[in-house]
Tab-separated table of C-alpha atoms and ligand atoms in Angstrom:
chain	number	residue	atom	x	y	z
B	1	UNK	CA	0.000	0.000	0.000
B	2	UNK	CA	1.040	3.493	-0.725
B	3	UNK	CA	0.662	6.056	1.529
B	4	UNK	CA	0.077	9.502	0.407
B	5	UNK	CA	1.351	12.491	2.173
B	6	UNK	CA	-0.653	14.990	3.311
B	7	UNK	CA	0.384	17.353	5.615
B	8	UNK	CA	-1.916	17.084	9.130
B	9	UNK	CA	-3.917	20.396	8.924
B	10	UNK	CA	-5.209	19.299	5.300
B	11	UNK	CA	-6.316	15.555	6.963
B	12	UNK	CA	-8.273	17.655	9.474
B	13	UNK	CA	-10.155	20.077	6.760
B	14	UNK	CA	-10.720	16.789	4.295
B	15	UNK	CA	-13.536	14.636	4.630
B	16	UNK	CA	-14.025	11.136	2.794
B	17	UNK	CA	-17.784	9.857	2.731
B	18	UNK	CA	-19.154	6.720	0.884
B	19	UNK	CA	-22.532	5.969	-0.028
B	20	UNK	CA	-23.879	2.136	0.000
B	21	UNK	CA	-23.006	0.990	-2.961
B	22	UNK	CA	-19.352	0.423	-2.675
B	23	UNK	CA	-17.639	0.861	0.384
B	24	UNK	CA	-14.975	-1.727	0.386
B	25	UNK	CA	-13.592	0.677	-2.106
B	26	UNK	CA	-14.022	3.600	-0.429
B	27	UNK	CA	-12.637	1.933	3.015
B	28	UNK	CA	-9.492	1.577	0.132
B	29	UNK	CA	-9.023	4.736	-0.843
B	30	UNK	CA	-8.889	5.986	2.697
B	31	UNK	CA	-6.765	3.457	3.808
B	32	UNK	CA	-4.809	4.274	1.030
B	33	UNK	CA	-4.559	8.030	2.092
B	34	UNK	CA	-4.328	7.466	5.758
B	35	UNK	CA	-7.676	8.804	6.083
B	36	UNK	CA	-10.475	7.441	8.118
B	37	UNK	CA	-13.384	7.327	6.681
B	38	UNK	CA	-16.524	9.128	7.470
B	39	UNK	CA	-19.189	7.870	9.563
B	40	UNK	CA	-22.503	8.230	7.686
B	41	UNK	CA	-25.969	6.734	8.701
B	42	UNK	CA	-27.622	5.242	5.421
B	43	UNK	CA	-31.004	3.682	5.150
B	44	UNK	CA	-33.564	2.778	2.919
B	45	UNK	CA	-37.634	3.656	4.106
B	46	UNK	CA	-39.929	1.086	3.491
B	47	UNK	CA	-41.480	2.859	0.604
B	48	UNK	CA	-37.581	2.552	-0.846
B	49	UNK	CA	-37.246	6.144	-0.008
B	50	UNK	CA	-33.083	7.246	1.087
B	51	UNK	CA	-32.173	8.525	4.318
B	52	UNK	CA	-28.487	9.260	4.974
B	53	UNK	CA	-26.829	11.566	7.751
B	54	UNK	CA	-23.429	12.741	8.054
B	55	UNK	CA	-22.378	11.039	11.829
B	56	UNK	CA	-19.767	14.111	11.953
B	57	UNK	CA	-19.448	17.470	11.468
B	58	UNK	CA	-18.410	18.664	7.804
B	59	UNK	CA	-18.636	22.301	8.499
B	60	UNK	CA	-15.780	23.991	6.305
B	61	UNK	CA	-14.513	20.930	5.110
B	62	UNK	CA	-13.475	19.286	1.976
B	63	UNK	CA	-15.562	16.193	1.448
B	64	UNK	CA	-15.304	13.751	-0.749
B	65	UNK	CA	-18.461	11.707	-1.904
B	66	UNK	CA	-17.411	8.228	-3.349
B	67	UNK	CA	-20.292	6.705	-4.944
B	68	UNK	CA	-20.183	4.301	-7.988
B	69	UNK	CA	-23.629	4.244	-10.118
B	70	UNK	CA	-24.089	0.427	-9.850
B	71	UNK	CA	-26.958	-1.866	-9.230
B	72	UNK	CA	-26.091	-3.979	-6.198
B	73	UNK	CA	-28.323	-6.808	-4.405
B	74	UNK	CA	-31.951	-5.168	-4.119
B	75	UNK	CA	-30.399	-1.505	-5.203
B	76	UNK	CA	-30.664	-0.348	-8.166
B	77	UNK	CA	-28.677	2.289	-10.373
B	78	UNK	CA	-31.437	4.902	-9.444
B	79	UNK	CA	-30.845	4.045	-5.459
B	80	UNK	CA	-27.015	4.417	-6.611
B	81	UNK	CA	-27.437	7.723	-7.854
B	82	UNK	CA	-30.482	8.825	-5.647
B	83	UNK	CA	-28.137	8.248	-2.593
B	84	UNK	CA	-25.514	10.448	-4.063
B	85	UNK	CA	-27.470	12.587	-4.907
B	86	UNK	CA	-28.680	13.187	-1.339
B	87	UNK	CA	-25.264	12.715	0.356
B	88	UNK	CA	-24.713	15.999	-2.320
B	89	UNK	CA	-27.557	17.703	-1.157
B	90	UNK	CA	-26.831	17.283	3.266
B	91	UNK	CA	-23.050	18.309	2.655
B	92	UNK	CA	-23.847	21.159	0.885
B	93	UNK	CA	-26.442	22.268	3.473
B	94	UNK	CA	-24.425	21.048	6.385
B	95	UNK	CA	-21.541	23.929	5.329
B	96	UNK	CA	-19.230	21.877	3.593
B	97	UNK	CA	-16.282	24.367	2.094
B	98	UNK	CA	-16.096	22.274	-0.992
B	99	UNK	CA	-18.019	18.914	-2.151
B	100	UNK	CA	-16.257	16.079	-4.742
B	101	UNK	CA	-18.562	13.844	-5.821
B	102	UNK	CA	-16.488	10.630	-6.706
B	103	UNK	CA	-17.876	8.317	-9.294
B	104	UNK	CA	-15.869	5.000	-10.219
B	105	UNK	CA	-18.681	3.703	-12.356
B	106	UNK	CA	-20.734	6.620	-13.696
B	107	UNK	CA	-24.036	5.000	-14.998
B	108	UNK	CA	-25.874	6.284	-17.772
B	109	UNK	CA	-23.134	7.690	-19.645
B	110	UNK	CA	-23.568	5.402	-22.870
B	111	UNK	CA	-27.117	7.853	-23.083
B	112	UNK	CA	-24.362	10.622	-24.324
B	113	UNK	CA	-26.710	11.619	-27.057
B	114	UNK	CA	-30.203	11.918	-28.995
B	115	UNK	CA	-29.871	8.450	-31.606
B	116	UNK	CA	-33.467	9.401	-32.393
B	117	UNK	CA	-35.721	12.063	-31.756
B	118	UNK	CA	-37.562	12.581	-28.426
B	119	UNK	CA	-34.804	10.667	-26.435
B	120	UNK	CA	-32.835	12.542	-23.392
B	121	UNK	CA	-29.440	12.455	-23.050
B	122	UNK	CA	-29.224	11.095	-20.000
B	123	UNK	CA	-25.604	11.412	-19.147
B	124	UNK	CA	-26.178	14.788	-18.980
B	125	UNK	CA	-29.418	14.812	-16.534
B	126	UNK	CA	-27.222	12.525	-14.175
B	127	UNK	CA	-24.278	15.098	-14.295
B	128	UNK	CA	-26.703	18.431	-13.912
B	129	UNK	CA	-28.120	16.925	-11.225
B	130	UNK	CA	-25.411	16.582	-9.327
B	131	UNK	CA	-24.421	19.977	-9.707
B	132	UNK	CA	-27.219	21.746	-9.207
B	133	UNK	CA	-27.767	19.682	-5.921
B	134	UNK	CA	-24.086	21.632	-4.461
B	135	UNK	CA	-21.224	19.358	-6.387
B	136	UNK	CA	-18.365	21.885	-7.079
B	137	UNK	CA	-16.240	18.763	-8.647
B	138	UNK	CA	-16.377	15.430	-10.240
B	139	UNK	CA	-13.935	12.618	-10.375
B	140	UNK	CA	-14.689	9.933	-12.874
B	141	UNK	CA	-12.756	6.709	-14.311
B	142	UNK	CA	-13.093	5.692	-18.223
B	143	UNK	CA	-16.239	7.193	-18.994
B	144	UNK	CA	-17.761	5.658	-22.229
B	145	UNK	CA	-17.111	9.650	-23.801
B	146	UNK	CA	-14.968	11.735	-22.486
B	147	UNK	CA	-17.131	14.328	-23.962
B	148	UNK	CA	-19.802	13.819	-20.921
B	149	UNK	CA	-17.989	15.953	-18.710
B	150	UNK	CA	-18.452	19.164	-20.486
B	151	UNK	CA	-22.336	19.102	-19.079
B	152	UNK	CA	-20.709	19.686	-15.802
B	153	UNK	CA	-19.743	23.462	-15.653
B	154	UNK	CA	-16.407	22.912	-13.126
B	155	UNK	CA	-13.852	21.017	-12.595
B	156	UNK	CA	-13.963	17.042	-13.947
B	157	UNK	CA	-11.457	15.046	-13.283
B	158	UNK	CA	-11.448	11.744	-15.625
B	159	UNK	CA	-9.261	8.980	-14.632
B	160	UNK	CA	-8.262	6.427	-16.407
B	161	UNK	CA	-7.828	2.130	-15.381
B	162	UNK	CA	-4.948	1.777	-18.331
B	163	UNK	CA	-1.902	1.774	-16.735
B	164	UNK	CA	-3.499	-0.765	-14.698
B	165	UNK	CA	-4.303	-2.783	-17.509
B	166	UNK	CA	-1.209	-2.300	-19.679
B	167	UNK	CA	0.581	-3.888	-16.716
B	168	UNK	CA	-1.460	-6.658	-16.192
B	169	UNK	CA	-1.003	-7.207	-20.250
B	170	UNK	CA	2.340	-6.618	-20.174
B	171	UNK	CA	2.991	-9.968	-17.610
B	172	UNK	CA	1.367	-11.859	-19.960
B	173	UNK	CA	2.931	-10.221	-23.786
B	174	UNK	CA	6.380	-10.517	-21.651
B	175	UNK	CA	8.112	-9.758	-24.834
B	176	UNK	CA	6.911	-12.281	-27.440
B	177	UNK	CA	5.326	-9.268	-29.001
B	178	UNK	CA	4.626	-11.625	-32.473
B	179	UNK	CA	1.758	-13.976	-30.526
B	180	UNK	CA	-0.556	-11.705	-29.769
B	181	UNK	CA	-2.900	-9.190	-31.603
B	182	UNK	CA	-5.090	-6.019	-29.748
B	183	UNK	CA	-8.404	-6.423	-31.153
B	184	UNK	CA	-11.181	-3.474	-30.752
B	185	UNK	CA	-14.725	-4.965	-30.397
B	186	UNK	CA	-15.827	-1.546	-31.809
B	187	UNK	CA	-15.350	1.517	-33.557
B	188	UNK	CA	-15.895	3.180	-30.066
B	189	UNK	CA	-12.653	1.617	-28.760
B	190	UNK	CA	-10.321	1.921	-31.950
B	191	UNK	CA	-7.971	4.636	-30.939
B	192	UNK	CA	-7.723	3.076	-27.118
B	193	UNK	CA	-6.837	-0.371	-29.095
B	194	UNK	CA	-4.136	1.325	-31.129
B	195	UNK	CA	-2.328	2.889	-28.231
B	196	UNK	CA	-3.191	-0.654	-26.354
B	197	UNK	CA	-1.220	-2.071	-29.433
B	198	UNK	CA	1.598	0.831	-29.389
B	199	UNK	CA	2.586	0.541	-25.821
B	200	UNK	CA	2.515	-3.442	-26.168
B	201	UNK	CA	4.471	-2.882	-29.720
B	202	UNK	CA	1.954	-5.721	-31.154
B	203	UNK	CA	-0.566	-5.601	-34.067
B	204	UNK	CA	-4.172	-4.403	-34.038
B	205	UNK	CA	-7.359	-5.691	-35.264
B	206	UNK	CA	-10.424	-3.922	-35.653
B	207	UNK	CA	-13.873	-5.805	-35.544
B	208	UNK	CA	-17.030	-3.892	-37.218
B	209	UNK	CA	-20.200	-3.990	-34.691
B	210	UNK	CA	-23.826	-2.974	-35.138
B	211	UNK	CA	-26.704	-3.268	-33.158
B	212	UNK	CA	-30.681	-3.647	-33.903
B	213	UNK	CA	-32.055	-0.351	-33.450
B	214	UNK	CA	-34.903	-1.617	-31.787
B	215	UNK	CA	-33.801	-4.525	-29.541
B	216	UNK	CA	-29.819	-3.651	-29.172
B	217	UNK	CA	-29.004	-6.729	-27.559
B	218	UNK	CA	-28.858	-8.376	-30.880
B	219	UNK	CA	-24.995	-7.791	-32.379
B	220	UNK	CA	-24.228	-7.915	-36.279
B	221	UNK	CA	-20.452	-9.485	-36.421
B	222	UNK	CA	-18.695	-10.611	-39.579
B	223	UNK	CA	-18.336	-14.635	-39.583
B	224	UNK	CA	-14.344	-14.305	-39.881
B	225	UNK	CA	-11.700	-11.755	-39.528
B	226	UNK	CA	-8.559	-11.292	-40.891
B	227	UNK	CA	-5.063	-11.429	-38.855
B	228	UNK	CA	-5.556	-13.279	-35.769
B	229	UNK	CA	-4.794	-16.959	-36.802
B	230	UNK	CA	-3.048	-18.892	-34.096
B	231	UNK	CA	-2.497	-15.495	-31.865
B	232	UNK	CA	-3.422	-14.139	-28.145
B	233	UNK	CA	-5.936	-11.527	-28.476
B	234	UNK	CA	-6.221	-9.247	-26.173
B	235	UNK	CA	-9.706	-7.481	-26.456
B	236	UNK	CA	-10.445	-4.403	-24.479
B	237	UNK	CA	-13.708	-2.037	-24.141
B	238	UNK	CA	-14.821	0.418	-21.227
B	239	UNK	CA	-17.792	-1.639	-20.058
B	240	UNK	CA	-18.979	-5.336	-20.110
B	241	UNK	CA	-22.387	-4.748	-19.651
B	242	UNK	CA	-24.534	-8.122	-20.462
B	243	UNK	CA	-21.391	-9.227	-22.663
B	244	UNK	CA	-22.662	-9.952	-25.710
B	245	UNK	CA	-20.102	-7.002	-27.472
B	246	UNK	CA	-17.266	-9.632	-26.421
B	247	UNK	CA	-18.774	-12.608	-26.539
B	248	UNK	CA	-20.172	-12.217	-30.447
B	249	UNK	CA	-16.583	-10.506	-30.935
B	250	UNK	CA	-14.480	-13.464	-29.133
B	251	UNK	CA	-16.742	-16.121	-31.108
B	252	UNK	CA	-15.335	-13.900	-34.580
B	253	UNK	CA	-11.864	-14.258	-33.096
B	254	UNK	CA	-12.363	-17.789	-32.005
B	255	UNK	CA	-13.833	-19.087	-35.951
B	256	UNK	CA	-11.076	-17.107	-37.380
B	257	UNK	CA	-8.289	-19.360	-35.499
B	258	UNK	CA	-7.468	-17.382	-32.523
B	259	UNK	CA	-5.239	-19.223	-29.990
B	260	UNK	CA	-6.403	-17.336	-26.590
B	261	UNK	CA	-8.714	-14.759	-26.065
B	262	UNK	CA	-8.302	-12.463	-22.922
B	263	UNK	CA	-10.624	-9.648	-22.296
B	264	UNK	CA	-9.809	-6.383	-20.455
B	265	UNK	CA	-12.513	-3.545	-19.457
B	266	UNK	CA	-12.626	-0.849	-16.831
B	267	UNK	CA	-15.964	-1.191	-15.737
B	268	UNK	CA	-17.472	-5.398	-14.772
B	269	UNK	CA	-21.010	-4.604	-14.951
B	270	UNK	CA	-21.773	-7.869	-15.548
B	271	UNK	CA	-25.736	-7.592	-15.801
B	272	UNK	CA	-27.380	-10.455	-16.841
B	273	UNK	CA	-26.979	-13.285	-18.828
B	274	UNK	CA	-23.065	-11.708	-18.615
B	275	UNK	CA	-22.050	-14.602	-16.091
B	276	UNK	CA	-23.842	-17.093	-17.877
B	277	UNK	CA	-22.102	-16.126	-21.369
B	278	UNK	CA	-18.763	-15.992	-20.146
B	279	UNK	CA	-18.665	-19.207	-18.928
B	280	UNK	CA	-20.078	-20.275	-22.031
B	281	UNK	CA	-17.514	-18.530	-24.172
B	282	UNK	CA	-14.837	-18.938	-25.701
B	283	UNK	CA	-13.050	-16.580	-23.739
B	284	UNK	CA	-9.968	-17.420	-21.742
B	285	UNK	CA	-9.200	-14.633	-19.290
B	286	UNK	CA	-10.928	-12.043	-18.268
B	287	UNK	CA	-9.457	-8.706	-16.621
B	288	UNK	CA	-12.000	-5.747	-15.009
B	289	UNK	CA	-10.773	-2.800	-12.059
B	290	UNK	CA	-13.207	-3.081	-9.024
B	291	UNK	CA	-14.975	0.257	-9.677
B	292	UNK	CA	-18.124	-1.722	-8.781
B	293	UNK	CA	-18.977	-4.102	-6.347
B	294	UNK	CA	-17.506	-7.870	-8.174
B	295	UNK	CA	-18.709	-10.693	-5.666
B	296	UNK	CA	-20.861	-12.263	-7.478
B	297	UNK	CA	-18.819	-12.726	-10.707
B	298	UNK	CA	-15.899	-13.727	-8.696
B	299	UNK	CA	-17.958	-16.310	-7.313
B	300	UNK	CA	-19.426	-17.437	-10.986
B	301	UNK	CA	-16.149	-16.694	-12.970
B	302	UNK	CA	-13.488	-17.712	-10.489
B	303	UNK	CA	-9.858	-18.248	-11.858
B	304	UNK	CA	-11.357	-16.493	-15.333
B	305	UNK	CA	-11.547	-13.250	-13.780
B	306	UNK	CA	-8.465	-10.857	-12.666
B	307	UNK	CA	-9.886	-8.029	-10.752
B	308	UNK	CA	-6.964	-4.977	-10.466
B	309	UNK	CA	-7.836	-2.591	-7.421
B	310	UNK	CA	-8.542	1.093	-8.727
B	311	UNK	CA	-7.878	2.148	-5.325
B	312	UNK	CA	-4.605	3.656	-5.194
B	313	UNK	CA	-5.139	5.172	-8.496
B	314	UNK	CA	-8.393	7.357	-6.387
B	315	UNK	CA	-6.100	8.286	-3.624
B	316	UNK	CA	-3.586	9.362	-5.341
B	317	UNK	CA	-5.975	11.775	-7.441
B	318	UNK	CA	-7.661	12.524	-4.128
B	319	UNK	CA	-4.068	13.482	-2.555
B	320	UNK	CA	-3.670	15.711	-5.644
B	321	UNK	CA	-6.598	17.272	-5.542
B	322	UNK	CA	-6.625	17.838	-1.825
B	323	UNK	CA	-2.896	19.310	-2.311
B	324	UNK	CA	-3.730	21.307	-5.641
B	325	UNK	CA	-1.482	19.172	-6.773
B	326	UNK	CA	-1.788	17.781	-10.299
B	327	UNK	CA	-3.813	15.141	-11.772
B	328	UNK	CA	-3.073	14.959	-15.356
B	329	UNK	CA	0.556	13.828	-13.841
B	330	UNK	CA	-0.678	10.625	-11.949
B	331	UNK	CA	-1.104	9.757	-16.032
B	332	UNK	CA	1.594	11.099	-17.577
B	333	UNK	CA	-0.928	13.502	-18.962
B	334	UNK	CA	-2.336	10.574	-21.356
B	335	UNK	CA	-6.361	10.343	-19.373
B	336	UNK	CA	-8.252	12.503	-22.368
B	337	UNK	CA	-9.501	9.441	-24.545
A	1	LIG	C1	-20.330	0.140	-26.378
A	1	LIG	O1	-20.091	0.975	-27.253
A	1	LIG	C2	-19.498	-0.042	-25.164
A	1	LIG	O2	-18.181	0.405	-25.364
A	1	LIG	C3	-19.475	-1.483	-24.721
A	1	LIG	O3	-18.889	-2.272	-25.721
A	1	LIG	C4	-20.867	-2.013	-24.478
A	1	LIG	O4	-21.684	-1.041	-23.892
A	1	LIG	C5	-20.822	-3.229	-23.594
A	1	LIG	O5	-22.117	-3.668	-23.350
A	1	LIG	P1	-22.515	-5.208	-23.461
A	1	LIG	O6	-21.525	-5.952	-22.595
A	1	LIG	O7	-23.908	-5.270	-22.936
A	1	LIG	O8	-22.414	-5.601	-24.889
């Protein structure tokens, strides 16, 4: 574990909150910064109404709301963001100096635009929310656009998860650059995939994907591709939602020869059938960051699944931003895909 350094007057005016969805990553990060974390009441009415209450006081502080927008057990992605939105709402009126709302797994941000006519763009009804309730900052990791933060008017911090997975492709590339291939599931992820392929120094694939207007869990692939014959891929998206973008990709990869087929993503939504179709698959390894709660898959997907800890990566951006330090430096000044 790394411990940040922050001097002791700055510990005392910073504040680090979680909400209900996630808080063996929160209890993380603060452990990570040598920070205790907050003490706040949460429950749920029986009408599934939110209550929360800040067990300290947070007048003139810092605080620091870590939320992700994930469904977990009974709670949905609504109760996700409701909560936050309501942690938001009692900082601001209980004098907080400043309010960060933190945000692993931002939900909703694949709405990013109209399609069609008469649709919201719900990315951006998430984010004005949140700032209209009292958030003066928010701290994201791989959103599906990068473009989604300009509906907040302040400060956005966007992380990224790709050192994290480089690394954990690099142990297994270890040099024998000419048996594997990066292959993008989708236009969306071409330009990640090419500097995926760059920093590995190995070849790149990309794979063509639509999706039925009306019912877009049905995928269009091509039967075959070209230039993965007896090779590793190494496919990697933001999000594996219900996993049918991989899975109809890795069945491509796997009819056009492939050798191995590991999987990377930020985000391990995993909403159903996703655990059934993994197991199914023809996929070998698969590699998420625990911006969401992962139990269950862990239990389903076992030795498949490699789950890297986005922890250190939010105290250290915390640490910055608590020291007006500098973000864009935890990332060599490459998180603006
Ligand atoms: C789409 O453009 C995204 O980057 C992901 O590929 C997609 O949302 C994943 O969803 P699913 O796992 O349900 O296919």
């Amino acid at each position: 574990m790394i411990q940040f350094q922050i001097d002791p007057a700055q510990y005392a005016r910073t504040y680090l909150a979680s909400g209900s969805t996630h808080v063996e990553l929160a209890q993380q990060t603060s452990d990570e910064m040598g920070i205790e974390l907050g003490n706040v009441e949460r429950k749920m009415f029986p009408n599934t109404e939110l209550y929360i209450r800040y067990g300290d006081s947070i007048r003139g502080k810092h605080v620091f709301i870590i939320q992700s927008l994930a469904a977990v057990d009974s709670r949905s992605v609504n109760d996700s963001f409701m909560e936050a939105l309501i942690m938001v709402d009692a900082a601001k009126r209980a004098s907080a100096s400043e309010i960060t709302v933190v945000v692993p797994y931002l939900a909703y941000g694949r709405q990013d635009r109209k399609a069609r006519g008469r649709e919201p763009i719900s990315a951006a009804a998430v984010i004005r929310s949140l700032q209209s309730a009292g958030a003066d900052r928010i701290v994201s990791v791989d959103m599906h656009s990068a473009q989604t933060q300009a509906t907040f008017n302040g400060p956005f911090d966007h992380l990224t998860a790709e050192t994290l997975i480089q690394a954990a492709l690099e142990e297994r590339v270890k040099g024998d650059v000419e048996k594997f291939v990066v292959v993008s599931p989708d236009g969306g992820r071409a330009k990640v995939a090419e500097d995926y392929a760059n920093e590995l120094g190995v070849s790149v694939v990309h794979m063509t994907k639509s999706r039925d207007r009306e019912d877009s869990s049905k995928i269009a692939r091509p039967h075959v591709i070209a230039g993965v014959e007896g090779l590793t891929c190494l496919m990697i998206d933001d999000i594996i939602d219900t996993a049918g973008t991989l899975v109809s990709a890795a069945e491509t990869l796997k009819r056009s020869g492939a050798a191995r087929i590991i999987t990377c993503a930020t985000h391990g939504i995993f909403s159903k059938p996703a655990l059934e179709r993994l197991m199914a698959a023809p996929i070998d390894e698969i590699i998420v960051t625990n911006t969401v709660p992962l139990d269950e898959a862990k239990k389903v997907l076992g030795d498949k699944l490699e789950i890297l800890s986005i922890a250190p990566i939010l105290a250290q951006t915390l640490t910055e931003i608590t020291t007006r330090g500098s973000v864009s430096k935890i990332f060599n000044d490459r998180n603006y895909h």
